[in-house]
XYZ file of C-alpha atoms in Angstrom:
403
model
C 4.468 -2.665 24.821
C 2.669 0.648 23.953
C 0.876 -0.727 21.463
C 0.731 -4.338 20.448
C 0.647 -5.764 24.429
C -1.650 -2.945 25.051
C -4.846 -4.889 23.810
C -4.812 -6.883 27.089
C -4.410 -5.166 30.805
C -1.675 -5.722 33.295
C -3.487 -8.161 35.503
C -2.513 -8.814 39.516
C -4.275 -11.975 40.579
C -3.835 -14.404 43.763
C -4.127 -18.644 43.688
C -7.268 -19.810 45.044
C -7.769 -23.825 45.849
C -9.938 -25.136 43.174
C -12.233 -27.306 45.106
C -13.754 -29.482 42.088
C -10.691 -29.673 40.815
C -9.810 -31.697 37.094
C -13.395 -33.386 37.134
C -15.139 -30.197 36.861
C -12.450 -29.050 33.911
C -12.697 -32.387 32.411
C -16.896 -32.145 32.289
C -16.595 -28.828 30.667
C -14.361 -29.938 28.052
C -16.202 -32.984 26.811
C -19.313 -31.005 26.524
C -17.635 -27.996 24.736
C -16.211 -30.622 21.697
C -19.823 -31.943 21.370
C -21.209 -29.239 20.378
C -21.655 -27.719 16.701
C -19.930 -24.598 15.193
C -22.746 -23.992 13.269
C -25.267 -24.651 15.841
C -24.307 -23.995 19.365
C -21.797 -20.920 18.907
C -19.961 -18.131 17.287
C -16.449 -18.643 16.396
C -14.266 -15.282 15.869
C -11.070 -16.204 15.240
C -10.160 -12.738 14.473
C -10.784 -11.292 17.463
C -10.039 -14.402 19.631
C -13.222 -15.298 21.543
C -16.237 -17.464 21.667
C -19.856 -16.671 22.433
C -22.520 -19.364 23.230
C -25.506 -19.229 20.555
C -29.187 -19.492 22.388
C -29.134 -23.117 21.522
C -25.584 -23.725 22.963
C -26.998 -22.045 26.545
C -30.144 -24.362 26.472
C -27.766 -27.277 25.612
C -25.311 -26.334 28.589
C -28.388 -26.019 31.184
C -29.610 -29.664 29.674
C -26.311 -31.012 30.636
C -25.687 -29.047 33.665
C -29.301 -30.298 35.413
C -28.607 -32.147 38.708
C -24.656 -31.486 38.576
C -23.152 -29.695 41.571
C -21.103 -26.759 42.085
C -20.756 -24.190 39.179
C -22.961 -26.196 36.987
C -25.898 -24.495 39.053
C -25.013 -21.353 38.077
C -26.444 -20.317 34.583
C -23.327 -17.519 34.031
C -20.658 -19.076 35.787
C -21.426 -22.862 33.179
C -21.670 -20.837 30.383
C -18.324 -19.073 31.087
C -16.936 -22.673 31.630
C -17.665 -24.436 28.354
C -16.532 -20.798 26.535
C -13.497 -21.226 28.269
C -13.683 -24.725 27.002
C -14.148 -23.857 23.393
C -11.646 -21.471 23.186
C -8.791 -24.006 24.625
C -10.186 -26.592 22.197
C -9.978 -24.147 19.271
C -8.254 -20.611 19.726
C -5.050 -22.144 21.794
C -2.840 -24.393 19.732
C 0.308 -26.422 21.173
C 3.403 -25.175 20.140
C 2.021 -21.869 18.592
C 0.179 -20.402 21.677
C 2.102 -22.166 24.098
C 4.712 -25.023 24.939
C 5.028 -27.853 26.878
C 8.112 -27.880 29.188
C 8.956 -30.362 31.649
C 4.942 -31.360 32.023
C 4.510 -27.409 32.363
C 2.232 -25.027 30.410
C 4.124 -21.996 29.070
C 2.719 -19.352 27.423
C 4.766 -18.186 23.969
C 4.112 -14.603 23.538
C 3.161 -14.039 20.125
C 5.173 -11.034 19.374
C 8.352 -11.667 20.870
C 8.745 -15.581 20.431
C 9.680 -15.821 23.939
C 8.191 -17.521 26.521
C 6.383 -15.470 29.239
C 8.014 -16.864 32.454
C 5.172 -16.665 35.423
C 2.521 -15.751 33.890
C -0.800 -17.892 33.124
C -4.418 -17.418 31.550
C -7.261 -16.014 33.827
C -10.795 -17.849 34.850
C -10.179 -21.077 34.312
C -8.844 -20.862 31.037
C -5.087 -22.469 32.180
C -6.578 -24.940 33.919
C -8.573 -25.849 31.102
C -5.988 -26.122 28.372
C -3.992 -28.261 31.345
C -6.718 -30.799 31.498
C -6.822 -30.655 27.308
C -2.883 -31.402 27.483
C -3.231 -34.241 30.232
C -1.116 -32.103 32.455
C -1.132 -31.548 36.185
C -3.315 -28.988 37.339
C -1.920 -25.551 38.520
C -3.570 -23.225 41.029
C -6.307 -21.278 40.024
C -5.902 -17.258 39.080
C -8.709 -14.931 40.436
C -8.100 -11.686 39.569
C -7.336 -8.707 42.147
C -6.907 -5.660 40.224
C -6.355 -4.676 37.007
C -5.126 -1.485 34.800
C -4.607 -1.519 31.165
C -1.445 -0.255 29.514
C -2.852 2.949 28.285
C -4.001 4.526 31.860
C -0.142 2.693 33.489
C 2.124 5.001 31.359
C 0.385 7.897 31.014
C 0.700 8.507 35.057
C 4.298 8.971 34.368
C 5.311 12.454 34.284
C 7.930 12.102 31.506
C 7.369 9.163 28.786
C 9.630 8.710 25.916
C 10.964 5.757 23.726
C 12.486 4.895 20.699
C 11.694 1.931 17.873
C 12.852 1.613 14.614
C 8.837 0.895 14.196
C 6.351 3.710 15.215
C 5.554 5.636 12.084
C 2.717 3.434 11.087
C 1.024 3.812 14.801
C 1.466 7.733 15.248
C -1.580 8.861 15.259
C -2.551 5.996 18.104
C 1.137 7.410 20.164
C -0.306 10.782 19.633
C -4.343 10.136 21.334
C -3.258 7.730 23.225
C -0.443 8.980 24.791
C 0.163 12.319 23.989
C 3.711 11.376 22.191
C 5.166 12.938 18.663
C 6.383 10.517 17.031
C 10.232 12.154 15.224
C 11.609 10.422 12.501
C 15.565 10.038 12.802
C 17.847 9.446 9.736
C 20.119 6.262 9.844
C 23.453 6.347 11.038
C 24.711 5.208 7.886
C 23.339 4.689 4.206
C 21.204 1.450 4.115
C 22.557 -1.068 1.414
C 19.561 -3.746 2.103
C 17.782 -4.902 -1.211
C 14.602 -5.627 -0.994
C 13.561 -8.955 -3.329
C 9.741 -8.505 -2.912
C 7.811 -11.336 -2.063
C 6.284 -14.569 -3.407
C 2.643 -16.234 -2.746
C 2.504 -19.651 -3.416
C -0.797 -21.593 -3.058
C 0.135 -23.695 -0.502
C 2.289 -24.098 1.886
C 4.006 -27.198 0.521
C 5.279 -24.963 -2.490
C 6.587 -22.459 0.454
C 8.404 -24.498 1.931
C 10.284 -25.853 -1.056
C 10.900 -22.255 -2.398
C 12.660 -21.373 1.269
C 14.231 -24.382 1.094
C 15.896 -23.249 -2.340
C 16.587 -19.767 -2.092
C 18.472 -20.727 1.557
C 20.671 -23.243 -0.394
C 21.574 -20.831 -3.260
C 22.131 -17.960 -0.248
C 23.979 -20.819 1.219
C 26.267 -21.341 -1.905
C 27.232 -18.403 -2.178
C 28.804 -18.087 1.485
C 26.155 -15.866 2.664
C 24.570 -15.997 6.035
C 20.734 -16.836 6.229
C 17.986 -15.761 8.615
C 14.670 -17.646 7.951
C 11.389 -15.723 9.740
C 8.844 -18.075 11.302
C 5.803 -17.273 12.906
C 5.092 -19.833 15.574
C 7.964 -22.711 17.334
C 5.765 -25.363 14.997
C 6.333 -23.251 11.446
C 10.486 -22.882 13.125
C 10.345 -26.524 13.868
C 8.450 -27.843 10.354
C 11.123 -25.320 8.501
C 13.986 -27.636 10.347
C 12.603 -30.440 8.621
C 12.564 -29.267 5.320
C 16.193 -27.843 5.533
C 17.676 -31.830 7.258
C 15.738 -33.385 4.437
C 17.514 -31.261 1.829
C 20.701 -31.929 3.898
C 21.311 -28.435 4.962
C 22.968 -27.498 8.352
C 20.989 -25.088 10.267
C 20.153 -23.941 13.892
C 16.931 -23.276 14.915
C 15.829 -20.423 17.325
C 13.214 -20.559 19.105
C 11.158 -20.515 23.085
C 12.263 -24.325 23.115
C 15.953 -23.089 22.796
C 15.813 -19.473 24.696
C 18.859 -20.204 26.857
C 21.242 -20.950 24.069
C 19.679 -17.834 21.985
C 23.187 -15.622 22.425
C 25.117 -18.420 21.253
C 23.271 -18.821 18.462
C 23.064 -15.433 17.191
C 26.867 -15.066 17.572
C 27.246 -17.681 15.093
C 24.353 -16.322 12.604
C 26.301 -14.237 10.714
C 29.634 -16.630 9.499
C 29.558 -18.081 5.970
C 26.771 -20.522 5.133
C 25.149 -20.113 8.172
C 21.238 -20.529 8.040
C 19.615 -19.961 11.236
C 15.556 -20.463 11.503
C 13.781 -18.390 14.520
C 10.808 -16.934 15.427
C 10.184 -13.302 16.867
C 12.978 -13.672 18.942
C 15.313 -12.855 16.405
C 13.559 -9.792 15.388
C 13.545 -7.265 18.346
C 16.561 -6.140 20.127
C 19.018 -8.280 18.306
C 22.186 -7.482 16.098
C 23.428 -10.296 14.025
C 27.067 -9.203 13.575
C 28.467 -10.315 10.143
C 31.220 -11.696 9.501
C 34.175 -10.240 6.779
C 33.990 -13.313 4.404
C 29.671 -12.642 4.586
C 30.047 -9.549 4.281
C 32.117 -9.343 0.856
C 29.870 -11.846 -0.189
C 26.783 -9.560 0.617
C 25.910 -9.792 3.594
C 22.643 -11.316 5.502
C 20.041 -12.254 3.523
C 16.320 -12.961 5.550
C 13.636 -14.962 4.515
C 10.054 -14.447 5.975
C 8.292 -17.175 5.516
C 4.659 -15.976 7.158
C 3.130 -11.937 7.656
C 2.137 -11.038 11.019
C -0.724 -9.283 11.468
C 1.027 -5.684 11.856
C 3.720 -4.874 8.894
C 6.035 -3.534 11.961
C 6.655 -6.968 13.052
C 7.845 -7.923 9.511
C 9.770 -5.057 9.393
C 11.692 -5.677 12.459
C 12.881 -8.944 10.978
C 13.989 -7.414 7.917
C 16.096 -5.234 9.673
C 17.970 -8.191 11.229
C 20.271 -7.252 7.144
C 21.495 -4.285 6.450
C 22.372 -3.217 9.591
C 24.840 -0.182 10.538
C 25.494 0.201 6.388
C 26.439 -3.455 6.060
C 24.745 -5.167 2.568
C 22.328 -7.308 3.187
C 18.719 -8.468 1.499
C 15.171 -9.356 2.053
C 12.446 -11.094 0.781
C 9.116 -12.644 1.612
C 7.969 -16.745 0.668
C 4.538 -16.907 1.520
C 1.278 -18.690 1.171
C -2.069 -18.400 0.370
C -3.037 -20.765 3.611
C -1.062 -18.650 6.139
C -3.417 -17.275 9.004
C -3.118 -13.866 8.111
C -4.960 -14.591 5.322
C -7.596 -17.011 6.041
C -8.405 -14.887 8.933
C -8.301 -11.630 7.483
C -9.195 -11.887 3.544
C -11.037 -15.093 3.414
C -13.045 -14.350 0.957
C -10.788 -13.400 -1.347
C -9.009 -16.744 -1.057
C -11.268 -18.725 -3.389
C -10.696 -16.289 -6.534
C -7.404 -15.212 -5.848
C -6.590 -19.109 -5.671
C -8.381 -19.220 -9.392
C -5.420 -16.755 -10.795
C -2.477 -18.681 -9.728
C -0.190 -19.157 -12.175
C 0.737 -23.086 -13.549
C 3.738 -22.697 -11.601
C 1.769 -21.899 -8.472
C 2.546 -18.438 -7.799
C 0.297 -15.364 -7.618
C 0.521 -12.830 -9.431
C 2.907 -10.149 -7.928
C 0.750 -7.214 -7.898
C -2.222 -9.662 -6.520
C -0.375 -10.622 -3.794
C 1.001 -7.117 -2.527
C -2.540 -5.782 -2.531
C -3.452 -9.393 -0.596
C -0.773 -8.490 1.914
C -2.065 -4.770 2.350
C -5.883 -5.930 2.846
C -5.007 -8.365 5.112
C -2.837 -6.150 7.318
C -4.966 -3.136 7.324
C -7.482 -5.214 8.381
C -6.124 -6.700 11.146
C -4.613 -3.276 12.127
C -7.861 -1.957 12.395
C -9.233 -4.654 14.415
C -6.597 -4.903 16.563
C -6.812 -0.702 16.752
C -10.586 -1.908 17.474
C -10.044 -3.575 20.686
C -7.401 -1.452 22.140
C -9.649 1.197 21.639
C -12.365 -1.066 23.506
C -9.890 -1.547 26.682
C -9.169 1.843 27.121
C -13.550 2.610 27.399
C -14.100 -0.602 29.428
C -11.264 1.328 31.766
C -12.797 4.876 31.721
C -16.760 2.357 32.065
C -15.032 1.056 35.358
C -14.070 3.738 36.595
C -17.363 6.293 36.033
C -18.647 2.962 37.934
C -16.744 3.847 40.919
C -17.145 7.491 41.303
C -19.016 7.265 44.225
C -16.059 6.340 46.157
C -13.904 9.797 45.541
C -12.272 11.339 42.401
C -10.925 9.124 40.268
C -6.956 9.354 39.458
């Protein structure tokens, strides 16, 4: 919450009647997938937004003459095909958000879980609604608005612990005025670490995960396979009935039965596919056949753009001096990497082995460029809330010292 939710601010908004309703929605859309990447705007998938080129305005105002409503309004159209563009091509079902009884529901990234209540701001729900041939919610306006940063540092006392701030301390330390103390474990950790595999696709991924689960399987261990999104949890599924192994699958589709299934995660044979949600906050208790046999062994199938996140689903093994072991079955096609090291892809791909691996050395420093990168940019925009915060409120001075 500190740090990775603090890139966005806490956000109080009210429903406002949307007088034009799906038509307007509906306009927007059709003209934002007519237009060219290359032409009519600027795609950042790294940091998540859209931006209208010159010719994309002059093509929005050549649409928008003699349409009513918003359409007058050079901002306020532009906005509304942006909004359009990024629900056509920065929100994807089942990775961004799910569809529950004819519902949108956002899926936060980091936890797995989905964010009960809550819903994107100008227009943006609405749009992805329309996208998704749903029913149209209420419209969000927004009220107020503080970002995480300026919320906890009013408290007088702020403390925490996490098995995953040493990599951020210098951020806990400017940002919040926090030392960050490392604490020994309780007991002696037994995990192994396996080290990780790139493949150059995802097809050979999948068939390595399927392999090493089956072998963990045989040899009456429990199994914990790390996906990224519910569609990588739900394709992983797949793979595992078509090799004819038993399985449960954890993710935001299956929330309510998550206790259940974690109680059963750690018995003989077990393999259990999730998302985030069985990384934070969770203790997968083992059971004594498992545990003789060597305990948990997890599986991450995809990096996340911060090497804490990983490292919280690692230590789902090894917990509280139990064995346990890790490894990593990746690919070259994941979206840390072809958002992050793109250009590397092409001659990295060019020293793949016959057998379609990279190089291990290769693909550690892949992993660390990637990450660092996305670190920093991610660093980037928190840094970029926190100014827009201190911007708004210099703004305001006039009306009394600021808090």
């Amino acid at each position: 919450m500190l740090i990775d939710e603090a890139r966005t601010p806490l956000i109080i908004s009210s429903d406002v009647d949307d007088a034009q309703g799906r038509e307007l929605y509906a306009q927007a859309l059709a003209l934002a997938a007519s237009l060219d990447s290359h032409q009519h705007y600027l795609l950042r998938r790294q940091e998540r937004s859209i931006e209208l080129s010159d010719a994309g305005r002059v093509t929005v105002a050549e649409f928008a003459r003699g349409l009513p409503g918003l359409w007058r309004i050079p901002r306020a159209r532009e906005e509304l095909v942006e909004q359009g563009l990024s629900a056509l091509h920065l929100f994807q079902l089942d990775r961004h958000y799910l569809i529950v009884d004819g519902k949108l529901q956002i899926v936060d990234e980091y936890t797995g879980r989905v964010m009960a209540d809550r819903s994107w701001e100008r227009g943006l729900q609405q749009m992805i609604e329309v996208k998704e041939g749903l029913a149209l919610s209420k419209r969000r306006d927004t009220i107020s608005r503080i970002t995480y940063q300026r919320f906890f540092r009013r408290y007088l006392c702020l403390a925490g612990m996490t098995g995953t701030a040493i990599e951020v301390a210098p951020e806990m330390c400017s940002v919040y005025a926090l030392e960050v103390l490392p604490i020994p474990p309780h007991r002696p950790l037994r995990r192994r670490d396996l080290g990780q595999r790139v493949f150059l696709d995802s097809e050979r991924r999948w068939a390595a995960v399927v392999e090493r689960a089956a072998a963990m399987r045989a040899d009456g261990r429990a199994v914990l396979i790390g996906t990224r999104s519910v569609a990588a949890s739900e394709l992983a599924s797949q793979r595992l009935l078509a090799a004819g192994l038993p399985h449960a699958v954890l993710n935001a589709r299956q929330d309510a039965g998550e206790a259940a299934i974690i109680a059963q995660a750690g018995q003989p044979g077990r393999i259990t596919v999730a998302t985030n949600m069985a990384g934070r906050g969770t203790d997968i208790v083992l059971s004594t056949a498992v545990r003789q046999a060597g305990g948990l062994h997890v599986i991450l199938s995809e990096y996340h753009d911060a090497a804490r996140i990983d490292r919280q689903l690692f230590g789902r093994a090894g917990r509280q001096g139990d064995p346990g072991s890790c490894e990593a079955i990746v690919s070259l096609d994941d979206e840390l990497f072809v958002a992050h090291a793109a250009l590397l892809l092409g001659w990295l791909r060019a020293r793949v082995t016959p057998d379609g691996l990279l190089p291990g050395a290769l693909g550690i420093s892949l992993r660390r460029f990637a990450q660092r990168a996305a670190e920093r940019q991610n660093s980037r925009i928190r840094r970029q809330t926190v100014e827009m915060d201190k911007q708004v409120e210099r703004s305001l001075a006039f009306a009394g010292r600021g808090e």
